Coordinates of C-alpha atoms and ligand atoms in Angstrom, one line a residue:
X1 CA 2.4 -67.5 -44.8
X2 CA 5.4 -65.6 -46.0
X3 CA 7.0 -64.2 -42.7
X4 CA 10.4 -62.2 -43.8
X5 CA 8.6 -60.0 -46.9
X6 CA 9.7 -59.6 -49.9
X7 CA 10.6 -56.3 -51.9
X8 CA 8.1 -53.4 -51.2
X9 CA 5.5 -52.2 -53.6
X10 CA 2.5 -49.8 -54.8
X11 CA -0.8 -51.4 -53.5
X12 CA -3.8 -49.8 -54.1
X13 CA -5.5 -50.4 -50.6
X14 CA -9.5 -50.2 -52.4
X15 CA -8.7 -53.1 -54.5
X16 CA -6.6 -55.5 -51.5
X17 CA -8.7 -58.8 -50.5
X18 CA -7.7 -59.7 -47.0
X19 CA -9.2 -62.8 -47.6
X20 CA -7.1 -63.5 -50.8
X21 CA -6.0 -67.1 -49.8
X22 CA -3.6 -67.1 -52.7
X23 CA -1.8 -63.8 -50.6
X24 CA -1.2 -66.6 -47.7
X25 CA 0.1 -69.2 -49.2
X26 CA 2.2 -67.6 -52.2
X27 CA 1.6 -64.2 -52.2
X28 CA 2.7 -61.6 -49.0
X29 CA 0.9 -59.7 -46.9
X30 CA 3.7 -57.9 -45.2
X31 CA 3.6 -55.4 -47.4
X32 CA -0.4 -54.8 -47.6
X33 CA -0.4 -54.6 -43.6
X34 CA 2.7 -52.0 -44.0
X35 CA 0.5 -50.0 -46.0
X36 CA -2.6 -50.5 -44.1
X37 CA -0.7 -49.4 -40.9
X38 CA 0.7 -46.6 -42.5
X39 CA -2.1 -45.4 -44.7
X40 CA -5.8 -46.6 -43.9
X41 CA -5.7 -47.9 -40.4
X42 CA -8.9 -48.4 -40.5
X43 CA -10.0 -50.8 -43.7
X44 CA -13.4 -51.6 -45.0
X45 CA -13.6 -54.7 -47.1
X46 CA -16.7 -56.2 -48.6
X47 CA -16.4 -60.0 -50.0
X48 CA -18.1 -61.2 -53.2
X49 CA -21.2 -62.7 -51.7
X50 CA -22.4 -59.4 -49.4
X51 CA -20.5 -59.7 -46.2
X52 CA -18.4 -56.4 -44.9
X53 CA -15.7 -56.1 -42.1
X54 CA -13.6 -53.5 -41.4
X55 CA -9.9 -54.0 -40.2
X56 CA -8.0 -52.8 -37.8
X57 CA -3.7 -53.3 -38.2
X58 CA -1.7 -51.2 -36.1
X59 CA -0.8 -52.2 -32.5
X60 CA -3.0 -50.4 -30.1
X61 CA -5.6 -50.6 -32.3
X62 CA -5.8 -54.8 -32.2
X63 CA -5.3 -54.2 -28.3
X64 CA -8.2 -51.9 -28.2
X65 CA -10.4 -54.3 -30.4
X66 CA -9.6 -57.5 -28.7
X67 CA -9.7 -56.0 -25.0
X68 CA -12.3 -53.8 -24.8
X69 CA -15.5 -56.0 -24.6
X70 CA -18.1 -53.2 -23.8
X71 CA -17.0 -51.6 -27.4
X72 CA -16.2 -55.0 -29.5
X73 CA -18.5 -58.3 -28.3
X74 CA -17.1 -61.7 -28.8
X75 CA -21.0 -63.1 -28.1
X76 CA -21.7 -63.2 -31.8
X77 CA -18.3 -65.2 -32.8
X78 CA -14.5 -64.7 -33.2
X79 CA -13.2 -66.4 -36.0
X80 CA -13.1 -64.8 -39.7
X81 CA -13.9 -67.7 -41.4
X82 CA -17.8 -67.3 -39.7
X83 CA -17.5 -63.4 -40.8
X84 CA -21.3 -61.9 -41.0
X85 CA -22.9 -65.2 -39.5
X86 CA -23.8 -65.4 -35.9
X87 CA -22.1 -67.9 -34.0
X88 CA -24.9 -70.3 -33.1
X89 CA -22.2 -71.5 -29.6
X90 CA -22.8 -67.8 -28.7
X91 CA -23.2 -67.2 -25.0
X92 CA -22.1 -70.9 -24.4
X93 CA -18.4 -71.2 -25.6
X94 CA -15.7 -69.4 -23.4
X95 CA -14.4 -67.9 -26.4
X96 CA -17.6 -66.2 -27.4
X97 CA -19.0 -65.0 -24.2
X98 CA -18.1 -61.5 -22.2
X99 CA -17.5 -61.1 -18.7
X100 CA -18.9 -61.7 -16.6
X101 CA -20.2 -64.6 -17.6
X102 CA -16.9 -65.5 -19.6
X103 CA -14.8 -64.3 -16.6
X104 CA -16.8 -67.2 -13.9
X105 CA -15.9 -70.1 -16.7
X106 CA -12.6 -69.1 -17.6
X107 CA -11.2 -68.0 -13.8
X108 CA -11.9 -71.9 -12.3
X109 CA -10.4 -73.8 -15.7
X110 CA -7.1 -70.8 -15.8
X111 CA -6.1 -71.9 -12.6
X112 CA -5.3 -75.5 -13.7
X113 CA -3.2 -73.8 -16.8
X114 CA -0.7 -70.8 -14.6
X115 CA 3.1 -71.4 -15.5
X116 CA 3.7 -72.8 -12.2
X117 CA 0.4 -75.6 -12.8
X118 CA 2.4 -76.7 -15.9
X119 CA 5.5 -76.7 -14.5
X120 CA 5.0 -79.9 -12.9
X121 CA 4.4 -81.6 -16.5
X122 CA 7.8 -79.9 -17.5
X123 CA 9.9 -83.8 -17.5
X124 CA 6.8 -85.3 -19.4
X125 CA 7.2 -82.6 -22.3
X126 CA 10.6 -82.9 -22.5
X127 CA 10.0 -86.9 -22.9
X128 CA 7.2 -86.0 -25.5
X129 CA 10.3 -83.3 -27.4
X130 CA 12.7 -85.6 -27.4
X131 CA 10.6 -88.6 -29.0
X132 CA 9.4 -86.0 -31.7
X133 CA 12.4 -85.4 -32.6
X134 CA 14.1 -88.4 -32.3
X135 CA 13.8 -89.4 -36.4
X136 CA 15.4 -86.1 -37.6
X137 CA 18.5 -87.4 -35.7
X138 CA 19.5 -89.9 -38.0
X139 CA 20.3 -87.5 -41.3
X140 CA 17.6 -88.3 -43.3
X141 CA 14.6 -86.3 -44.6
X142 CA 11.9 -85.0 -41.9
X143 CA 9.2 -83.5 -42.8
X144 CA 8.8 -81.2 -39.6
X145 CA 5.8 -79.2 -40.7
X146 CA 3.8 -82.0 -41.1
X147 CA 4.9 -84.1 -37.9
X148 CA 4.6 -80.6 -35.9
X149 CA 0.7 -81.3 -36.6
X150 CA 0.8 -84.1 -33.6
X151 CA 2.8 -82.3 -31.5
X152 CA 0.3 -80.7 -29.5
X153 CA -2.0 -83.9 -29.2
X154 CA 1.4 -85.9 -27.8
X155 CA 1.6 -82.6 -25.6
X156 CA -1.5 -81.6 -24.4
X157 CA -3.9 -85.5 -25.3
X158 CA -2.6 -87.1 -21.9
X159 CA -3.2 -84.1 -19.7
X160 CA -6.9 -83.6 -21.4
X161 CA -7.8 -87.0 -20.7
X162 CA -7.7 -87.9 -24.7
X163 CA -6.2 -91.3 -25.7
X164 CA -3.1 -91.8 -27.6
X165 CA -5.3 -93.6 -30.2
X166 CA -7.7 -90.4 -31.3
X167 CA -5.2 -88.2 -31.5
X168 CA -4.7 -88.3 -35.2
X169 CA -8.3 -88.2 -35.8
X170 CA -8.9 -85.0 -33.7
X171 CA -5.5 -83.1 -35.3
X172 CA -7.3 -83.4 -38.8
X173 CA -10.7 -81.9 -37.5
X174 CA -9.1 -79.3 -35.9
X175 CA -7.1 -78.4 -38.6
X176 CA -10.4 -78.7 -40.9
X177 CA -12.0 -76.0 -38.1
X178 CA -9.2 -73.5 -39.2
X179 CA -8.1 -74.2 -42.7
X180 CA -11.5 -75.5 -44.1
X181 CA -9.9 -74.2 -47.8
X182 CA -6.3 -76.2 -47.1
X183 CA -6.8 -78.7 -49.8
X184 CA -5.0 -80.8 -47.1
X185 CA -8.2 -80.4 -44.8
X186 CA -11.0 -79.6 -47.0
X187 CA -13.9 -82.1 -47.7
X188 CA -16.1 -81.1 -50.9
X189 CA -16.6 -77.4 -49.9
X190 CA -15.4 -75.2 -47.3
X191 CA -18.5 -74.6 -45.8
X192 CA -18.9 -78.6 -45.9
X193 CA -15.8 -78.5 -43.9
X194 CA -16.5 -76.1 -41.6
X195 CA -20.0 -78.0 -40.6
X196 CA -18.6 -81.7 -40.6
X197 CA -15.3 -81.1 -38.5
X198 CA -17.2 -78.6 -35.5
X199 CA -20.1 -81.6 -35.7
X200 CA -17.4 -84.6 -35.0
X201 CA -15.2 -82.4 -32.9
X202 CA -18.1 -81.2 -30.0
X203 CA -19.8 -84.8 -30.8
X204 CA -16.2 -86.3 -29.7
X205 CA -16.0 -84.0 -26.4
X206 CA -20.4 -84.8 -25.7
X207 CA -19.5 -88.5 -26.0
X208 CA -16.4 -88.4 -23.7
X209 CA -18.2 -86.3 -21.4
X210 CA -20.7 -89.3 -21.3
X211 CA -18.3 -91.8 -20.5
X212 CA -16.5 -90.2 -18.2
X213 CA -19.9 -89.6 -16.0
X214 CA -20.8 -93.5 -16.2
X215 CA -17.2 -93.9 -15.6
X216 CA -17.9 -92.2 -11.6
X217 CA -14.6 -91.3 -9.2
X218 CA -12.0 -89.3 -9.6
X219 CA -9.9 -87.8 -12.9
X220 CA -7.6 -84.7 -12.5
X221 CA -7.8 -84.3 -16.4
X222 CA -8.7 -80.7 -17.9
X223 CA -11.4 -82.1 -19.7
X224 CA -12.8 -83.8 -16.1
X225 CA -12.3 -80.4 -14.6
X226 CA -14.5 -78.9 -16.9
X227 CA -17.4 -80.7 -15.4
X228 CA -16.7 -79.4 -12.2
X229 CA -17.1 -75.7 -13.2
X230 CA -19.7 -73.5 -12.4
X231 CA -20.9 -70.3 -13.7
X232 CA -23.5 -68.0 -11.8
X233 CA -23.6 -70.7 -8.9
X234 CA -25.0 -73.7 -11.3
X235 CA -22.7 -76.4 -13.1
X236 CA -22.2 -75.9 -17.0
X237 CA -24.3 -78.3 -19.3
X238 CA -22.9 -80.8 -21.1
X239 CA -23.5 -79.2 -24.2
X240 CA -21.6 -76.0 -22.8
X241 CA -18.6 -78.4 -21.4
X242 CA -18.6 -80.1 -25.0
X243 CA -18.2 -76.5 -26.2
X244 CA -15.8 -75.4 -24.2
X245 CA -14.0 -78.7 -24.5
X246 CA -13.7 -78.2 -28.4
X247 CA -11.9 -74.8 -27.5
X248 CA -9.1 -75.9 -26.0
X249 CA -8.7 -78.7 -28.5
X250 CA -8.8 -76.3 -31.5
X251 CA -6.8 -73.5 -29.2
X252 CA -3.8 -76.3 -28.3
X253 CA -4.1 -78.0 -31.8
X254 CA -3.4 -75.4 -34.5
X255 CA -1.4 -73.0 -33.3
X256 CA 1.8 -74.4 -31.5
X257 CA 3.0 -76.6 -34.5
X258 CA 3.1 -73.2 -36.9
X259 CA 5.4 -71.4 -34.7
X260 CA 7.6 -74.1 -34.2
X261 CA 7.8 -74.6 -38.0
X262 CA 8.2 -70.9 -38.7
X263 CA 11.0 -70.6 -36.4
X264 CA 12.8 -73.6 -37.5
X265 CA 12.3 -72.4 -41.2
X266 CA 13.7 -68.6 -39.8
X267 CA 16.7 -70.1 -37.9
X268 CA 17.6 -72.1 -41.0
X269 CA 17.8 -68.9 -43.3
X270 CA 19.6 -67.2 -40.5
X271 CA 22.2 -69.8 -39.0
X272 CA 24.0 -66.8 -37.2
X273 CA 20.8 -66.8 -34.4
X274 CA 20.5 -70.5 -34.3
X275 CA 24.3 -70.6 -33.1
X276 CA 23.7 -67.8 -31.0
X277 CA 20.7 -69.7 -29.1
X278 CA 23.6 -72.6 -29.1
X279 CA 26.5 -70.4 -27.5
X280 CA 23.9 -69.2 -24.6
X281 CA 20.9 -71.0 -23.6
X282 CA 19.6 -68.4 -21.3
X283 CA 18.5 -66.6 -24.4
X284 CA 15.7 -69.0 -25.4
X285 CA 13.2 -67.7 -23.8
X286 CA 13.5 -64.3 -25.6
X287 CA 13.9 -66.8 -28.7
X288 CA 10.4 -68.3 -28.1
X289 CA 8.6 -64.6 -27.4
X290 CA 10.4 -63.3 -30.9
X291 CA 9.7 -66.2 -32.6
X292 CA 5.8 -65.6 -31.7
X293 CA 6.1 -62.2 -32.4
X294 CA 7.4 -63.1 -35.8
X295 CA 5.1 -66.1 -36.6
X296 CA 2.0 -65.1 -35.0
X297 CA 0.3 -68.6 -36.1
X298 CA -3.3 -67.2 -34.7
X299 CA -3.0 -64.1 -37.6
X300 CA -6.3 -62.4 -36.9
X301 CA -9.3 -62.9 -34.8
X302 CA -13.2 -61.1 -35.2
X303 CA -15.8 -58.6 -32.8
X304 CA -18.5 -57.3 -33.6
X305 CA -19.2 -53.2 -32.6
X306 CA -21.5 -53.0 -30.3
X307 CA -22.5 -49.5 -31.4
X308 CA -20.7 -47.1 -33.5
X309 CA -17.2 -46.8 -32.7
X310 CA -14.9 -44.0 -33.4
X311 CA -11.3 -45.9 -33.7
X312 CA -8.2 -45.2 -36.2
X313 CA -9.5 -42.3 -37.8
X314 CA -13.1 -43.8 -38.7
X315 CA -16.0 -45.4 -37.5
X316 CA -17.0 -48.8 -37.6
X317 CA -20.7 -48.6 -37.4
X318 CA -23.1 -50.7 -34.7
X319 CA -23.1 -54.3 -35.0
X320 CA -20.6 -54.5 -38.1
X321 CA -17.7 -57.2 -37.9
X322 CA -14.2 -56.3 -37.2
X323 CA -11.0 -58.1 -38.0
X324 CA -7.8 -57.4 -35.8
X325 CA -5.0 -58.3 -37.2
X326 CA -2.2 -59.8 -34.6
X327 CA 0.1 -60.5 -37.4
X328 CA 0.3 -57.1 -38.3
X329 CA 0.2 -55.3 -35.1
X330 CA 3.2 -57.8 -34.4
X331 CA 5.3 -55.9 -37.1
X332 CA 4.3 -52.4 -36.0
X333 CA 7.1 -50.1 -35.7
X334 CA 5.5 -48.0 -32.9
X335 CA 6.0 -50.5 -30.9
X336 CA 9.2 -53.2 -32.3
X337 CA 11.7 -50.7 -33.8
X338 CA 12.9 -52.4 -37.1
X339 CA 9.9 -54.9 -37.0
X340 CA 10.7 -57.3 -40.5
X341 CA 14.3 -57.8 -38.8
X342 CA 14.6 -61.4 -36.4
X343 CA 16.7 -61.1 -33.5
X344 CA 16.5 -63.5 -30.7
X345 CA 18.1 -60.7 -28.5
X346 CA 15.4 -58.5 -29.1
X347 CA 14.5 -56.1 -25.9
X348 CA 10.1 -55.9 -25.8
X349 CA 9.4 -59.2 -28.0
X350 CA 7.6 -60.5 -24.7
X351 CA 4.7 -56.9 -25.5
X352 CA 3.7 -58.9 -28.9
X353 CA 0.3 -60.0 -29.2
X354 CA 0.5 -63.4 -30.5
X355 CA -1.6 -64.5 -27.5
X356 CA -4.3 -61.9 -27.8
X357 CA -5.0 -59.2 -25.6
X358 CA -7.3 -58.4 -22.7
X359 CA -10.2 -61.1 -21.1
X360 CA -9.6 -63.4 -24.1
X361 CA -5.7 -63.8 -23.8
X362 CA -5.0 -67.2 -24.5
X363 CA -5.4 -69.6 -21.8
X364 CA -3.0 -72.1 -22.9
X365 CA 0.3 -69.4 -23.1
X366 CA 1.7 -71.2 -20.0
X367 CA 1.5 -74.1 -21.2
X368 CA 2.4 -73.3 -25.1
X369 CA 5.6 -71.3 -23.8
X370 CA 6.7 -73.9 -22.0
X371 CA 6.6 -76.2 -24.8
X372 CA 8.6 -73.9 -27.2
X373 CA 11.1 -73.2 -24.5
X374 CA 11.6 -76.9 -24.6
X375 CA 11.4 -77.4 -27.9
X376 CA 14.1 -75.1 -28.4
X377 CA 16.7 -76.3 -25.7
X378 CA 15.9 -79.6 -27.2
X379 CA 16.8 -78.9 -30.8
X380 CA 19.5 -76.6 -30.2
X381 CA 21.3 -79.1 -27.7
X382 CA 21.0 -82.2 -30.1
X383 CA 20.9 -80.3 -33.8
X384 CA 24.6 -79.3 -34.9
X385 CA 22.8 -77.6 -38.2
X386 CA 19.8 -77.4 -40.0
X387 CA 19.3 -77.5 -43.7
X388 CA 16.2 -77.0 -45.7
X389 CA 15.4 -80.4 -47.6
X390 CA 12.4 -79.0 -50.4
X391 CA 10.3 -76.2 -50.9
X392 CA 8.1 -75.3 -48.0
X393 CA 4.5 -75.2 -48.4
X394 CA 2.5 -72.6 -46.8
X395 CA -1.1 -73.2 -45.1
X396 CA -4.4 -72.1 -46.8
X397 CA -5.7 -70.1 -44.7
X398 CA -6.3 -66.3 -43.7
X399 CA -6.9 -67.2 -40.2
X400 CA -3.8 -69.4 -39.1
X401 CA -0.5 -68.9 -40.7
X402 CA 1.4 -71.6 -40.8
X403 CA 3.2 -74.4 -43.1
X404 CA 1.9 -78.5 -43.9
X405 CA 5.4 -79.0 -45.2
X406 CA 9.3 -78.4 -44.1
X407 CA 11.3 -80.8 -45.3
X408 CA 14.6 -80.4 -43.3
X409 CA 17.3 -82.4 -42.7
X410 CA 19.7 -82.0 -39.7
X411 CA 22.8 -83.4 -38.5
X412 CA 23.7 -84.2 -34.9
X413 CA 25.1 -81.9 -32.7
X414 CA 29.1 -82.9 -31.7
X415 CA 29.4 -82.7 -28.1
X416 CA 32.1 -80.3 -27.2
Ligands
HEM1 C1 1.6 -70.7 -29.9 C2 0.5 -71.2 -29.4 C3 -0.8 -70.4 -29.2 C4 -1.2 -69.2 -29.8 C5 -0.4 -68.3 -30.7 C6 -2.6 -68.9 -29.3 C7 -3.3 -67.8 -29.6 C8 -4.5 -67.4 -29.0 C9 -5.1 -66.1 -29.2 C10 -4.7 -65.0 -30.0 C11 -6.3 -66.2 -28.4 C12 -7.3 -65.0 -28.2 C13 -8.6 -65.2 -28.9 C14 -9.5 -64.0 -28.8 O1 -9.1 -62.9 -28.4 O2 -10.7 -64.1 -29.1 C15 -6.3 -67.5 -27.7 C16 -7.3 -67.9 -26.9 C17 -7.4 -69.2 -26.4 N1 -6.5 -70.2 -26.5 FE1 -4.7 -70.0 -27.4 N2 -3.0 -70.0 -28.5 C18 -1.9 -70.9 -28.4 C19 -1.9 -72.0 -27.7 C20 -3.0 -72.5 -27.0 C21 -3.0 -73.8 -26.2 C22 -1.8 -74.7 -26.0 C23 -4.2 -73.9 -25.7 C24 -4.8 -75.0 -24.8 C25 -4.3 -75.5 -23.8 C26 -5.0 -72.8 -26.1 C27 -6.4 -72.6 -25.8 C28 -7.0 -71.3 -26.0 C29 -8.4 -71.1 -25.5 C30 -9.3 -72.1 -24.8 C31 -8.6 -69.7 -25.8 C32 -9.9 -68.9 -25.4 C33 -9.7 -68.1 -24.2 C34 -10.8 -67.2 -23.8 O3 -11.7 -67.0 -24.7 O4 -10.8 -66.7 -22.7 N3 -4.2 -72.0 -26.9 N4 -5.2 -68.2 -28.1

C-alpha cells in the first residue's frame, strides 16, 4: 500500500469500495481515510454479493471498537476477509474469544512474550539480523521485500519449537491466510485459498502438538507452553492449542516483514532521517514506533455490535460487522499533528495503534519491537546508503499492507 499519499482529491464517499484491492496496491487510500475522518466517520459499505460493514476511521473511534468488548465481540471473527461469515474457531481461538475466557488463555502464554522475557533472545536476533542481511552487503541487487517474508520464521521458528526446514512452507500459508487475492499467494480462488492454507496451517500445529506429546519431557518452546495452559481450571484441547498455535504463527508471520520493508522504502526517499538515525542511535527506538505508526502492516481488523451502538455520529445496528481502520486512525490529526509527514523524532509516535488497542493488543509487540530495534541498529551501522533498485510492488490485500518486492541495493557503511 501507498504510505506517503499522493495529491488530494474530490471523492465521493457513497461510491468508495474499501475493499477495492486495486486502491492497495496501485491506487491510495490516504486520501479516502482523510475524507472519511473528516466527513463520514462513520461509513456503511455493502459489497456486491450482500454483505454490509460499517467503518469506523478516526482515532478514538478504532480504540473504542477494538477495546470495548461488551459493545464490539471478537467471538464471531476479526479479520475482513471473513466479513458477514461466522468464524467457525469462535470461542476457541484467543483472537476470537472475550474476557474472561480470552483473558485466562492469553495471561499464562503473555507472560512468556513481556520485553524483559525476550530480552534474553536479544544476541540470538541480532545473529538472525545480521545473517539476513548479510547478501545486501556485497553491492548487488536484494530483493528485501521478498527475503523480509522469512524473517520472522528465522526470528520467531526456533523459539516456537518449528524447524528450520518448515519454515518456508509455513511463510507461504500464512501469507495465503492474509492475502488470499495476492496472485503471489492465491491458489484457484480466494475463497480456495482461504480454506486450503487455515486447513494445512492448524493441521501443521494438530500434528506437532502430536509429536511433541509422544515425544514426553521437557521443551520450553511457546508452542510446548501452550499445552500447559489452562482456562476455567481445565487444560485447552488440542484442537484449541492448534488454534491458538496458528495465531501466533499468522500474528509473527505477516506483519513484521511489511514494516521493515516500508520503512526501508521511507528512509530511502528521505535520506535526511536515515542519516539522522546514523548520527544518534538512541533515536531508534522512536524510529521503530514512527515507522509503525506510518506502516501500520495490520491495516484494519473486524467486531461485530453486540446491540445497537451509538458511535461517530451514527449507529451501527445489533449484530452488524464493523471495520476499524488502524491505518487511518494512525494518520489522524487529533492525535499526530501533521500526520502524512515522517519524522523519526516525532514526540507521541509510541500512542499509535499499529498493535491494536485494549484485551486484544498484540501479544508479540515485545518481541516485534525488539526485532525492529535491531533491525534498525543493524542496517544503519553496516549500510552507508540505500538506493531503490526497481519498482516496488505493493501487496494485494485490504487487510495487510505491505510490499512482495523492494529491490534495493546498498553500499557498506565506511567506518569512521
Ligand atoms: C509489526 C508487527 C506486528 C503488528 C503490527 C501486529 C499487529 C497486531 C494487532 C493490530 C493485533 C490486534 C488484533 C485485534 O484487535 O483483534 C494483534 C494481535 C495479535 N498478535 Fe500481533 N502484530 C505484530 C507482531 C506479532 C508477533 C511477532 C506475534 C507473535 C509472536 C504476534 C501475535 C499476535 C497474536 C497471537 C495476537 C492476538 C492477541 C489476542 O487476541 O489477545 N503479533 N497483532
Amino acid at each position: 500500500m501507498r504510505l506517503t499519499p499522493g495529491p488530494g482529491r474530490d471523492i465521493d464517499l457513497d461510491r468508495v469500495d474499501l475493499f477495492d484491492l486495486d486502491l492497495y496496491t496501485s491506487g491510495d487510500p490516504h486520501p479516502i481515510w482523510d475524507a472519511m475522518r473528516d466527513r463520514a466517520p462513520l461509513h456503511h459499505q455493502v459489497l456486491p454479493d450482500g454483505r454490509e460493514f460499517w467503518s469506523v476511521t478516526r482515532y478514538e473511534d478504532v480504540c473504542r471498537v477494538l477495546g470495548d468488548h461488551r459493545e464490539f465481540t471478537s467471538e464471531r471473527g476479526t479479520t475482513p476477509t471473513h466479513v458477514g461469515v461466522d468464524d467457525p474457531a469462535a470461542g476457541k481461538l484467543l483472537t476470537s474469544t472475550d474476557p474472561p475466557r480470552h483473558t485466562e488463555v492469553r495471561r499464562p502464554l503473555g507472560a512468556k512474550l513481556t520485553a524483559r522475557a525476550v530480552k534474553s533472545w536479544e544476541d540470538s536476533i541480532r545473529g538472525t539480523i545480521q545473517r539476513f542481511l548479510e547478501p545486501a552487503l556485497d553491492g548487488e541487487r536484494f530483493d528485501l521485500a521478498e527475503r523480509a517474508l522469512l524473517l520472522p520464521a528465522m526470528v520467531t521458528g526456533p523459539l516456537l519449537g518449528i524447524p528450520a526446514k518448515d519454515w518456508e512452507e509455513l511463510v507461504q500459508l500464512t501469507a495465503m491466510v492474509t492475502a488470499p487475492s495476492d496472485p503471489h499467494f492465491m491458489v484457484g480462488n480466494e475463497a480456495a485459498t482461504l480454506a486450503i492454507s487455515h486447513h494445512e496451517l492448524v493441521n501443521y500445529v494438530t500434528e506437532w502438538v502430536k509429536r511433541r506429546r509422544a515425544a514426553g519431557g521437557e521443551d520450553d518452546t511457546l508452542l510446548a507452553h501452550l499445552m500447559s495452559v489452562r482456562a476455567g481450571g481445565v487444560p485447552l484441547t488440542d484442537e484449541e492449542i492448534a488454534l491458538d498455535g496458528y495465531s501466533i504463527l499468522v500474528g509473527a508471520n505477516v506483519t513484521t516483514p511489511h514494516t521493515v520493508s516500508g520503512l526501508v522504502h521511507t528512509l530511502i526517499e528521505r535520506p535526511e532521517q536515515f542519516e539522522k538515525a546514523q548520527a544518534d542511535p538512541s533515536l531508534i527506538p522512536n524510529l521503530a514506533e514512527e515507522g509503525l505508526r506510518w506502516t501500520s502492516p495490520a491495516c484494519n481488523f473486524m467486531r461485530y455490535a453486540v446491540d445497537d451502538v451509538h458511535i461517530a455520529g451514527g449507529t451501527i445496528p445489533a449484530r452488524a460487522a464493523v471495520v476499524a481502520w488502524i491505518g487511518s486512525a494512525n494518520r489522524d490529526a487529533a492525535q499526530f499533528p501533521d500526520p502524512h509527514t515522517f519524522d523519526l523524532t516525532r514526540s507521541g509516535a509510541k500512542r499509535h495503534v499499529a498493535f491494536g488497542f485494549g484485551p486484544h493488543f498484540c501479544i508479540g509487540a515485545p518481541l516485534a519491537r525488539l526485532t525492529l530495534r535491531v533491525f534498525l541498529e543493524e542496517l544503519t551501522q553496516r549500510f552507508g546508503s540505500l538506493e531503490l533498485a526497481g519498482e516496488p510492488q505493493h501487496l494485494r490485500s485490504y487487510f495487510i499492507a505491505g510490499m512482495t518486492h523492494l529491490p534495493i541495493v546498498a553500499q557498506k557503511r565506511r567506518t569512521p
